[in-house]
Coordinates of C-alpha atoms and ligand atoms in Angstrom, one line a residue:
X1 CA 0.0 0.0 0.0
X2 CA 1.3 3.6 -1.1
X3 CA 2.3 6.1 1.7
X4 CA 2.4 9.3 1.6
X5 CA 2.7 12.8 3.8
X6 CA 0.2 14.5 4.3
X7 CA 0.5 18.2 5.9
X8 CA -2.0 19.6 8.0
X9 CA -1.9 23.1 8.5
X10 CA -3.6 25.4 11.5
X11 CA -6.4 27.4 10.2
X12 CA -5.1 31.0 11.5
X13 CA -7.6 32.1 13.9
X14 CA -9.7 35.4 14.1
X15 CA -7.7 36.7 17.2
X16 CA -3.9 36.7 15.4
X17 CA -2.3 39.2 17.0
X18 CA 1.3 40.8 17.9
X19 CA 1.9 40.6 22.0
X20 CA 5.9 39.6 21.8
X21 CA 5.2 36.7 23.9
X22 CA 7.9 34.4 23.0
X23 CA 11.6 35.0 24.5
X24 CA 13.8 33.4 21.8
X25 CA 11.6 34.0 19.0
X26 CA 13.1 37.3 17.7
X27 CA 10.3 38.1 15.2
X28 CA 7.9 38.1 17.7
X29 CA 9.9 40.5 20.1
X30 CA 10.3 43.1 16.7
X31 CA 7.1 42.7 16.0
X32 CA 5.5 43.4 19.4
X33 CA 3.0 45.9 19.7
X34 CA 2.3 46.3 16.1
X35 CA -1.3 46.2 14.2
X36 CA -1.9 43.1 12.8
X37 CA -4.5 42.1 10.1
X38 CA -5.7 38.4 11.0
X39 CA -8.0 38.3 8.0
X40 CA -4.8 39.1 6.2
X41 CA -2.8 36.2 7.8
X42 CA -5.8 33.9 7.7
X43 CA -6.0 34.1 3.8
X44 CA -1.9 33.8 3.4
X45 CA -2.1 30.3 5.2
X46 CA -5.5 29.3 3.0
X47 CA -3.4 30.4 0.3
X48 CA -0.8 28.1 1.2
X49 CA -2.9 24.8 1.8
X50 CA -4.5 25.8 -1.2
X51 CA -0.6 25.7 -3.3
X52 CA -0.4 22.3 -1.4
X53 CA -3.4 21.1 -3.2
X54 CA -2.2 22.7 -6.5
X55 CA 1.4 20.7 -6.6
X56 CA -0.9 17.7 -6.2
X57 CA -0.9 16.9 -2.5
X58 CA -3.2 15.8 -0.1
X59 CA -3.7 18.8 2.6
X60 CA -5.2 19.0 5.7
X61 CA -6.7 21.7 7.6
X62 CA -6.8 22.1 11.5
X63 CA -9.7 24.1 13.1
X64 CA -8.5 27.0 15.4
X65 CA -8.8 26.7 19.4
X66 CA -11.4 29.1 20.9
X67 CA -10.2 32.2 22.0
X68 CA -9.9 34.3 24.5
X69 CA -9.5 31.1 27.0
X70 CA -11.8 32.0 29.4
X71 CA -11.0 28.9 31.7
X72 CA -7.4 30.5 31.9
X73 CA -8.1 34.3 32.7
X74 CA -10.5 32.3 35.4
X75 CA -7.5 30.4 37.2
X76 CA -5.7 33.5 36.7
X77 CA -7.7 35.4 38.4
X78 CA -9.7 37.5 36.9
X79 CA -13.4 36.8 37.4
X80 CA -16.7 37.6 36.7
X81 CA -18.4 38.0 33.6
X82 CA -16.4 37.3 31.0
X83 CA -16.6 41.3 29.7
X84 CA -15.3 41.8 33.6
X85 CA -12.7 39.3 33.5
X86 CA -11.4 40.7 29.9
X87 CA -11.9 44.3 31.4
X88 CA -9.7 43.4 34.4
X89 CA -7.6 41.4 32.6
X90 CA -6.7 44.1 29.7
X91 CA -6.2 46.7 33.2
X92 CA -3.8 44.3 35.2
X93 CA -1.6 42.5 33.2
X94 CA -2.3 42.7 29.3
X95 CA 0.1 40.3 28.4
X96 CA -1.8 37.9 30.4
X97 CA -4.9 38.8 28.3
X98 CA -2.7 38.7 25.2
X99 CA -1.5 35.3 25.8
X100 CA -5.3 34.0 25.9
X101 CA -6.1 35.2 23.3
X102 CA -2.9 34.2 21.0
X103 CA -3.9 32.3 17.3
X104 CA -0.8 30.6 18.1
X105 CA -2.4 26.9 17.6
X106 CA -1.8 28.5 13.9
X107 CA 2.0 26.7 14.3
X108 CA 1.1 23.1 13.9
X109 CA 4.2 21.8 14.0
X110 CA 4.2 22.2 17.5
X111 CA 0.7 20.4 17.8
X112 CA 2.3 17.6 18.1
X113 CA 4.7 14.7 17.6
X114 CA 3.5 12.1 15.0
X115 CA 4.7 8.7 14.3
X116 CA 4.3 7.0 10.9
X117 CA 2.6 3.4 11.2
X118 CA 5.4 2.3 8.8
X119 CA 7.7 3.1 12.3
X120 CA 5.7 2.0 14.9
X121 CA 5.3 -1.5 15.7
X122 CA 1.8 -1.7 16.4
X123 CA 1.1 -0.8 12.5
X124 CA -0.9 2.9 13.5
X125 CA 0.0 6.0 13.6
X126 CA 1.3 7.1 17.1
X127 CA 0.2 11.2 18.2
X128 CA 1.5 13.1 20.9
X129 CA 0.0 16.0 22.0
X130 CA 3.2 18.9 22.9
X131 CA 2.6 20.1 26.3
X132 CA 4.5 23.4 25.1
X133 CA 5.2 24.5 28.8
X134 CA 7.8 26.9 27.9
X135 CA 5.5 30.1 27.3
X136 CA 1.8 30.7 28.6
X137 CA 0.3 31.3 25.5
X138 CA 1.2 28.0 24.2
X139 CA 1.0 25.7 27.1
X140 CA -2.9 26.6 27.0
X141 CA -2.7 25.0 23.5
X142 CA -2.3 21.2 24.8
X143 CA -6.1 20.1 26.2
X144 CA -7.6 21.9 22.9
X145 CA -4.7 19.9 20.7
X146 CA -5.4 16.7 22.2
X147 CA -9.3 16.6 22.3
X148 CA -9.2 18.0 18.3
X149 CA -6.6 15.9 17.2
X150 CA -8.7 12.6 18.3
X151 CA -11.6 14.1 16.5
X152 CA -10.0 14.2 13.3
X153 CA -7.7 10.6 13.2
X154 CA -10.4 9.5 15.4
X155 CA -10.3 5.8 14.3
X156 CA -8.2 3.6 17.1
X157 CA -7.6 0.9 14.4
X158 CA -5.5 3.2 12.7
X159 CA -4.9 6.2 15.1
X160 CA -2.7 5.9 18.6
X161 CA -3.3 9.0 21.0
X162 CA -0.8 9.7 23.7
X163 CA -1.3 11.6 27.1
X164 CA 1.2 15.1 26.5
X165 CA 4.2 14.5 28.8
X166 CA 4.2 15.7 32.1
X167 CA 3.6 19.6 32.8
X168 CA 7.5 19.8 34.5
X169 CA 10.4 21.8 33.1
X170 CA 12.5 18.4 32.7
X171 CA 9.7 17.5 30.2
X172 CA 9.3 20.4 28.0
X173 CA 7.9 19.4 24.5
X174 CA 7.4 21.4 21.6
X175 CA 6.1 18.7 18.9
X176 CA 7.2 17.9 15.3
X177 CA 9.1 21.2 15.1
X178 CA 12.3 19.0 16.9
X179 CA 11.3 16.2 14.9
X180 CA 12.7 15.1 11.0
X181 CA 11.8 11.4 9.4
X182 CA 14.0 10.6 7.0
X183 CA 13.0 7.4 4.6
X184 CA 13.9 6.9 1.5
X185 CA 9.9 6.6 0.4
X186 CA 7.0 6.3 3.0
X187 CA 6.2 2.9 2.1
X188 CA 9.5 2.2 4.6
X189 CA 10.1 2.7 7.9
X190 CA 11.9 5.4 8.5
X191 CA 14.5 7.4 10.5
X192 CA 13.6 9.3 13.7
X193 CA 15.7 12.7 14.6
X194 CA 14.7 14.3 17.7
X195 CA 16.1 17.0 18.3
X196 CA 16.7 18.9 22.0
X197 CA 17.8 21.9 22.8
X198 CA 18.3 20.6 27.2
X199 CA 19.7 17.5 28.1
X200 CA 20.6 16.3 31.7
X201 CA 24.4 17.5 31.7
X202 CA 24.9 19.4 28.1
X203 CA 25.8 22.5 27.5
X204 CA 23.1 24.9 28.2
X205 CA 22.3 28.9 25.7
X206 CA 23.2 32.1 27.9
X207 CA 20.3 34.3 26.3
X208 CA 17.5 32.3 25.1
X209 CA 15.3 29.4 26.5
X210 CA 16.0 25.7 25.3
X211 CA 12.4 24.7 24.7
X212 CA 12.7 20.9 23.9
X213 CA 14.2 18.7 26.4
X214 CA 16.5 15.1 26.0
X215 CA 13.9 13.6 28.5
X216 CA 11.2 14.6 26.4
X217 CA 12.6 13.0 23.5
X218 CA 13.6 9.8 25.3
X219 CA 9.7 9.8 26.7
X220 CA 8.4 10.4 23.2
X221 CA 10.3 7.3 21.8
X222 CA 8.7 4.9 24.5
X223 CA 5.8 6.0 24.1
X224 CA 5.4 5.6 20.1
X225 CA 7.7 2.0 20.7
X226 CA 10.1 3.3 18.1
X227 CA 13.1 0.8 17.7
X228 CA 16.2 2.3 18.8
X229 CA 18.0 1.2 15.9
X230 CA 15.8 3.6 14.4
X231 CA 15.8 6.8 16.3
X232 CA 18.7 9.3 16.8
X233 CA 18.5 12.1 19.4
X234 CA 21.0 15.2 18.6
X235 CA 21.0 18.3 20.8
X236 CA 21.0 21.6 19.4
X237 CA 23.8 23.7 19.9
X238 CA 23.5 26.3 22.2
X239 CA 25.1 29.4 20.1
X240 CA 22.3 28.6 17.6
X241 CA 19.5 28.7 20.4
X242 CA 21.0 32.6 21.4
X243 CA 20.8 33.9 17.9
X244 CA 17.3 32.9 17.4
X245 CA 16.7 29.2 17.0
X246 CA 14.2 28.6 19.1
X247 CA 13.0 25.5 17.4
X248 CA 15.5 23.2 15.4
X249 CA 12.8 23.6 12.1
X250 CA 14.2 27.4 11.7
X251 CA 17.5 25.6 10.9
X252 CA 17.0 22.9 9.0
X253 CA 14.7 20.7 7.0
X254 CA 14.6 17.0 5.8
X255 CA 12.0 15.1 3.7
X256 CA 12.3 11.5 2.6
X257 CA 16.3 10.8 2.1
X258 CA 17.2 15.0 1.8
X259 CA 18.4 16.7 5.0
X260 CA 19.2 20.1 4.6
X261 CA 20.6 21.8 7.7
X262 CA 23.1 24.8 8.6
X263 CA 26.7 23.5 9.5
X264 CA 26.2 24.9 12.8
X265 CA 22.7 23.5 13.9
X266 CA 23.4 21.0 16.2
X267 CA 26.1 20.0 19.2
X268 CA 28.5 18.0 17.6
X269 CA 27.3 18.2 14.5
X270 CA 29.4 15.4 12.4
X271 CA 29.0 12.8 14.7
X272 CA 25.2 13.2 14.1
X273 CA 25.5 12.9 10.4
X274 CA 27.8 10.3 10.5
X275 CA 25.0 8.2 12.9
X276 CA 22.4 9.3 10.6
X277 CA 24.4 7.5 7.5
X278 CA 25.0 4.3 10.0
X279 CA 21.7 3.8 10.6
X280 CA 20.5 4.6 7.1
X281 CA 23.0 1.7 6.2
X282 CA 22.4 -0.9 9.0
X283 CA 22.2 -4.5 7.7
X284 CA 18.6 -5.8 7.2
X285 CA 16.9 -1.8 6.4
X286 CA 16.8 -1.7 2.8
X287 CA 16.7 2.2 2.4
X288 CA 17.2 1.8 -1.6
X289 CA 17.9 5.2 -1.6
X290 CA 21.3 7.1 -0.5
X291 CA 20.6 9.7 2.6
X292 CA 21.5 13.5 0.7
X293 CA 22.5 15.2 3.4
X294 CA 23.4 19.4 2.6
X295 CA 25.0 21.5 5.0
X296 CA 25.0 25.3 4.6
X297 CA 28.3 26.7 6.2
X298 CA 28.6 30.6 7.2
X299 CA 29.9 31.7 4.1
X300 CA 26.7 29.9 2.3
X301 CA 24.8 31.3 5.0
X302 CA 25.0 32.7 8.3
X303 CA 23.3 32.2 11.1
X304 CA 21.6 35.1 11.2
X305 CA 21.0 35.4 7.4
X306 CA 19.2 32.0 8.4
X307 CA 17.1 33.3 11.1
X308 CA 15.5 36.5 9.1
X309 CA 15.1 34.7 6.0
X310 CA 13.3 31.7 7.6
X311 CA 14.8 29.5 4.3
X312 CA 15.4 26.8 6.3
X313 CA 11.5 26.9 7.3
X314 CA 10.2 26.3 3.9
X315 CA 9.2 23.1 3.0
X316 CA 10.2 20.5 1.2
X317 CA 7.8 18.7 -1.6
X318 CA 8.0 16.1 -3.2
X319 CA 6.9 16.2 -6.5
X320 CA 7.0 12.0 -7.3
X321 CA 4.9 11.6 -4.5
X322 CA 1.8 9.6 -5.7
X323 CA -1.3 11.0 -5.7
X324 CA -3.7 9.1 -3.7
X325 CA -6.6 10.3 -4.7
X326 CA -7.2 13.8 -6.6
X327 CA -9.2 16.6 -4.8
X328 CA -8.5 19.4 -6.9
X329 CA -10.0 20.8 -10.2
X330 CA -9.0 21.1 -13.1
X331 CA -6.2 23.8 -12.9
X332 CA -4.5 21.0 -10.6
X333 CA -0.9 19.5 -11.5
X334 CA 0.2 16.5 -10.4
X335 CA 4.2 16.8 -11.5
X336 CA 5.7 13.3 -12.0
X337 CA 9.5 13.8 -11.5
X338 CA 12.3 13.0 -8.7
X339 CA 12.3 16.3 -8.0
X340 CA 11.4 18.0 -4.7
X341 CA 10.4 21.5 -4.9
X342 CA 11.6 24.1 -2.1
X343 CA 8.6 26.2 -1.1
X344 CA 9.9 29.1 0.8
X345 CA 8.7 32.3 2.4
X346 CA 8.8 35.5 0.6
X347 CA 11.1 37.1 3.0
X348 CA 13.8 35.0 1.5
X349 CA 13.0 37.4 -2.0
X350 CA 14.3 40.5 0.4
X351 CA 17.8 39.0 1.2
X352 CA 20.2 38.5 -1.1
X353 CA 21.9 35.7 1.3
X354 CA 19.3 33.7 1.0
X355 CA 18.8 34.2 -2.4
X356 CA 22.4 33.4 -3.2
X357 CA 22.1 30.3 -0.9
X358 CA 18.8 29.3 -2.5
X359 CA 20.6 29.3 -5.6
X360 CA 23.7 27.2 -4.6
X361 CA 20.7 24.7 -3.2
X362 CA 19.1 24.1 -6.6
X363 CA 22.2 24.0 -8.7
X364 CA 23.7 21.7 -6.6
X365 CA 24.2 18.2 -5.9
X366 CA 20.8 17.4 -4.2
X367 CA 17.3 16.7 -5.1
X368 CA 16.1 20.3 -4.9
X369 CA 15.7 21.6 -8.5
X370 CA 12.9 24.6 -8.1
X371 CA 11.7 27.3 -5.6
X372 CA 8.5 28.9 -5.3
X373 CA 7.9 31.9 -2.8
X374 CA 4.6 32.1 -1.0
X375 CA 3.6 35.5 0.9
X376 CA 3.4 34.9 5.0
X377 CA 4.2 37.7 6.5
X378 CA 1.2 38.0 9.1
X379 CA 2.8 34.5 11.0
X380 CA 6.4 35.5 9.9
X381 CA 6.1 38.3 11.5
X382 CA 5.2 36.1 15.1
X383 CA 8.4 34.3 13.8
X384 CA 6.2 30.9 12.0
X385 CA 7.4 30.1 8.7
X386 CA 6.0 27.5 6.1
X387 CA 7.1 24.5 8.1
X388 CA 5.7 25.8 10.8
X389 CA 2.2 26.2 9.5
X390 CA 1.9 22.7 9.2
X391 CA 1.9 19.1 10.8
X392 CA 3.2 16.4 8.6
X393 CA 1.3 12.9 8.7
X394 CA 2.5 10.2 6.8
X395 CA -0.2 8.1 6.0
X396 CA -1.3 5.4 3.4
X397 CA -4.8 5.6 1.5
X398 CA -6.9 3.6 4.1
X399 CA -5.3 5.7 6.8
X400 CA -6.1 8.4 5.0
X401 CA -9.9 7.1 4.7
X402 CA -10.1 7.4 7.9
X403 CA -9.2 10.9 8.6
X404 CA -12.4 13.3 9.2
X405 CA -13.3 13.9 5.8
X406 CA -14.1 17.5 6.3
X407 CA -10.8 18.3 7.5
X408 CA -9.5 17.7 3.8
X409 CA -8.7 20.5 1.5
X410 CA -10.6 20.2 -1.8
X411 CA -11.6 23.3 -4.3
X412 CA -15.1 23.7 -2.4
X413 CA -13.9 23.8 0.9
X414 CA -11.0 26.2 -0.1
X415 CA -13.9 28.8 -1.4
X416 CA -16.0 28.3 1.6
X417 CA -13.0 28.9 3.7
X418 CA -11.9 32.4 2.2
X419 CA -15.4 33.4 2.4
X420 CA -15.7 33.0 5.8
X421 CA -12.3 34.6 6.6
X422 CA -13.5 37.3 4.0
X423 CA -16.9 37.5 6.7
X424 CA -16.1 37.2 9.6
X425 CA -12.0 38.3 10.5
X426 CA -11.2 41.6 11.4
X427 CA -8.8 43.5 8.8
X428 CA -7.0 44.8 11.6
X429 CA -5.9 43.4 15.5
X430 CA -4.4 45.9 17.9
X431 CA -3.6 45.1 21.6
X432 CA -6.3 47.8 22.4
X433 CA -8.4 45.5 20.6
X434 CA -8.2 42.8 22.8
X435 CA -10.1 44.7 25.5
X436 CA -13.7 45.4 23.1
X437 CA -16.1 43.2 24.4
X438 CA -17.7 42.5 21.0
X439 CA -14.4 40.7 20.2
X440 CA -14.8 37.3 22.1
X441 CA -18.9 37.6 20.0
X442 CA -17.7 38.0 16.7
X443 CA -14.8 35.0 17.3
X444 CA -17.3 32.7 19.0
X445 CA -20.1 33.4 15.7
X446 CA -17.0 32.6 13.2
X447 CA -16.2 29.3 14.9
X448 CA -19.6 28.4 15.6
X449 CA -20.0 28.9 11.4
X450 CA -16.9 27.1 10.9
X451 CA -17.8 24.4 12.7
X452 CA -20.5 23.7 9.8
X453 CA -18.2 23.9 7.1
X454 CA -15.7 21.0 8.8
X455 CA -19.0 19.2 9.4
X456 CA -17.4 19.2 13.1
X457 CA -20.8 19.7 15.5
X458 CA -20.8 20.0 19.0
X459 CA -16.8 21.1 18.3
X460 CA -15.8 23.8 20.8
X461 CA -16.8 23.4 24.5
X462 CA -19.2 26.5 23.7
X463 CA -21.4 24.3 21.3
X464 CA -21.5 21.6 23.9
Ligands
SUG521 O1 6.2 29.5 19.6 N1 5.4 32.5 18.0 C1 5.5 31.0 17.9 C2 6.1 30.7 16.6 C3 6.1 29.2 16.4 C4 6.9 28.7 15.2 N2 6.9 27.3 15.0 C5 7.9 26.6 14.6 N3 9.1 27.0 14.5 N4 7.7 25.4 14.3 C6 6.5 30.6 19.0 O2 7.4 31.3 19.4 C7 4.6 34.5 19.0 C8 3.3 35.1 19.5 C9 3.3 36.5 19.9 O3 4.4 37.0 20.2 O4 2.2 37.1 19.9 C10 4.7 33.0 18.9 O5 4.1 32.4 19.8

């Protein structure tokens, strides 16, 4: 049976919004304060599942969590009505008011870490919810993750849902963004990299939190049973983690058997690669395939280059995957090459380093032989590129049967989608904003309406 990935990318919610909540993230400390158009960023990530569709890929699309969190302003205090606890919330402490009502379940890659059935020994696909205890905003994200990601892979014969690790710092998670599978086609098992950023007695970064830890890691492996001879844990290095690398996906990339990665990504970096390409080779794993590994040094790119451009964020598609079944109309292509196709954000079109680097990608020795810029700004600017849009599945065709059906991306859905943004976002989000009391309305009336267009009832908690 054919496998293939499928992404499923956070529908940006009606609340996006710029509060410089994330220590680390460097875009989203520049970009604090500043007006933001959520009906703006909502239509660049339709855009982009829409793209997904186009290059002949299946695409998924996640439902928002409700927002403000009421439950949280509750525990945090602020009580009352919930105009009085967003009233006294906005006077005391509006970054606590910020952070519930952040879009950030928009960054699916931190959703959670996902398994292939091809890796996992009880044949189904293995889900971890990330418990994203680093930053406020984002550890609210976990209960909401876990309860929608069961309703969309909600069939146990194919679907394995995992508690989120424990809420303690030893345990920090931050989902697929740490994680690469590298195989030389999804019809194999593949290769696991975790990556962590903490570890019990590594070197620690001086400025910036390390978000994932090597307990997580090792806790995510039991948990999805994935063969040792399978998995390899690197740390990130430190220096990268103070310049901005606050998830290992802002520095490198793999698909299939192509890892692209900067030279200085991770804590002793050659001995990584050079366990990668053992365990690619290990007697008894047919891989058919070499393992392409590219590695950007500083004159290529620097570090910092890397970190404003986001290129190492794009994704990766490949363009001989087989298409499964064929959602889209008729404009659709469905390119049948060996090819994979670097889809990067436009911000890499405003550096000339990147552009330079982008160029030494596709003329060189690897399987990346095109580009194509897609406008994000709205997330960019909250420092989520391309990858980080989006959740990668790897599923084969009865798998993907069994995936809520209205959670797939055809040209239908797509229009009804943009309408709705078109209907109900606001073309502009201001802290100030957070404080109107017709706000938490208008969001509730959009995800009541979206509800019916996922053909998701009883959804949110407020429909219950
Ligand atoms: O966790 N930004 C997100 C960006 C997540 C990017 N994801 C990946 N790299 N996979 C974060 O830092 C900023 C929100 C604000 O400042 O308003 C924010 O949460």
């Amino acid at each position: 049976m054919l496998y293939r990935e499928v992404n499923f990318d956070g529908l940006i919610g009606p609340s996006h919004n710029y509060a410089g909540l994330s220590p680390g993230n460097i875009a989203s400390g520049q970009h604090k304060g500043e007006i933001a158009s959520p009906r703006q960023a909502a239509l660049q990530g339709l855009e982009k599942m829409w793209r997904l569709v186009q290059l002949g890929q299946e695409q998924g699309v996640l439902p928002p969590a409700p927002r403000p969190d009421i439950e949280t302003l509750q525990r945090l205090g602020f009580s009352g009505s919930i105009p009085e606890a967003i009233r006294q919330a906005y006077r005391q402490a509006p970054h606590l008011l910020a952070s519930c009502y952040s879009a950030s379940t928009m960054w699916a890659a931190n959703t959670a870490t996902v398994s292939a059935s091809k890796d996992c020994p009880d044949g189904r696909v293995h889900f971890t919810p990330a418990n994203l205890i680093t930053t406020l905003h984002r550890s609210i994200e976990t209960n909401y993750s876990a309860a929608m990601l069961k309703r969309i892979f909600s069939d146990p014969a194919h679907f394995c849902h995992h508690s989120p690790l424990p809420c303690q710092t030893d345990y920090a998670d931050e989902g697929a963004a740490n994680h690469t599978r590298l195989c030389s086609s999804h019809n194999q098992p593949g290769i696991t990299l975790l990556v962590y950023g903490r570890g019990s007695d590594s070197p620690v970064p001086k400025r910036y939190p390390a978000r994932q830890t090597l307990a997580a890691c090792e806790a995510l492996v039991r948990q999805h049973q994935l063969p040792a001879a399978n998995v390899v844990i690197a740390q990130q290095n430190p220096t990268v983690i103070d310049q901005g690398v606050f998830h290992h996906d802002v520095i490198g990339v793999g698909h299939r058997n192509f890892l692209m990665l900067h030279q200085d990504s991770l804590f002793n970096q050659p001995q990584v690669l050079q366990q990668l390409q053992q365990q690619w080779q290990q007697p008894g794993h047919f891989r058919g395939e070499p393992l392409i590994i590219t590695e950007f040094n500083e004159d290529i790119l620097s570090v910092r280059d890397a970190v404003s451009s986001y290129l190492f964020n794009s994704q990766l598609i490949s363009l001989s995957q087989p298409v499964l079944s064929n959602p889209s109309p008729d404009d659709t292509q469905s390119p049948d090459t060996d090819q994979m196709l670097l889809l990067a954000p436009t911000n890499c079109q405003a550096s000339d380093a990147a552009l330079k680097a982008i160029d030494w990608l596709i003329t060189g020795d690897n399987p990346v032989s095109a580009v194509e810029y897609i406008d994000l700004t709205q997330s960019m600017n909250n420092g989520g590129g391309p990858a980080c849009l989006r959740l990668r599945v790897p599923l084969n065709q009865t798998e993907l049967n069994a995936v809520h059906p209205g959670a797939m991306l055809d040209f239908t859905l797509y229009n009804r989608l943009k309408s709705w943004i078109n209907k109900h976002y606001r073309e502009q989000l201001t802290a100030d904003d957070l404080a109107d009391p017709c706000l938490p309305v208008e969001i509730q009336a959009a995800l009541d309406e979206l509800t019916e267009i996922l053909e998701l009832p009883r959804f949110y908690p407020f429909q219950v």
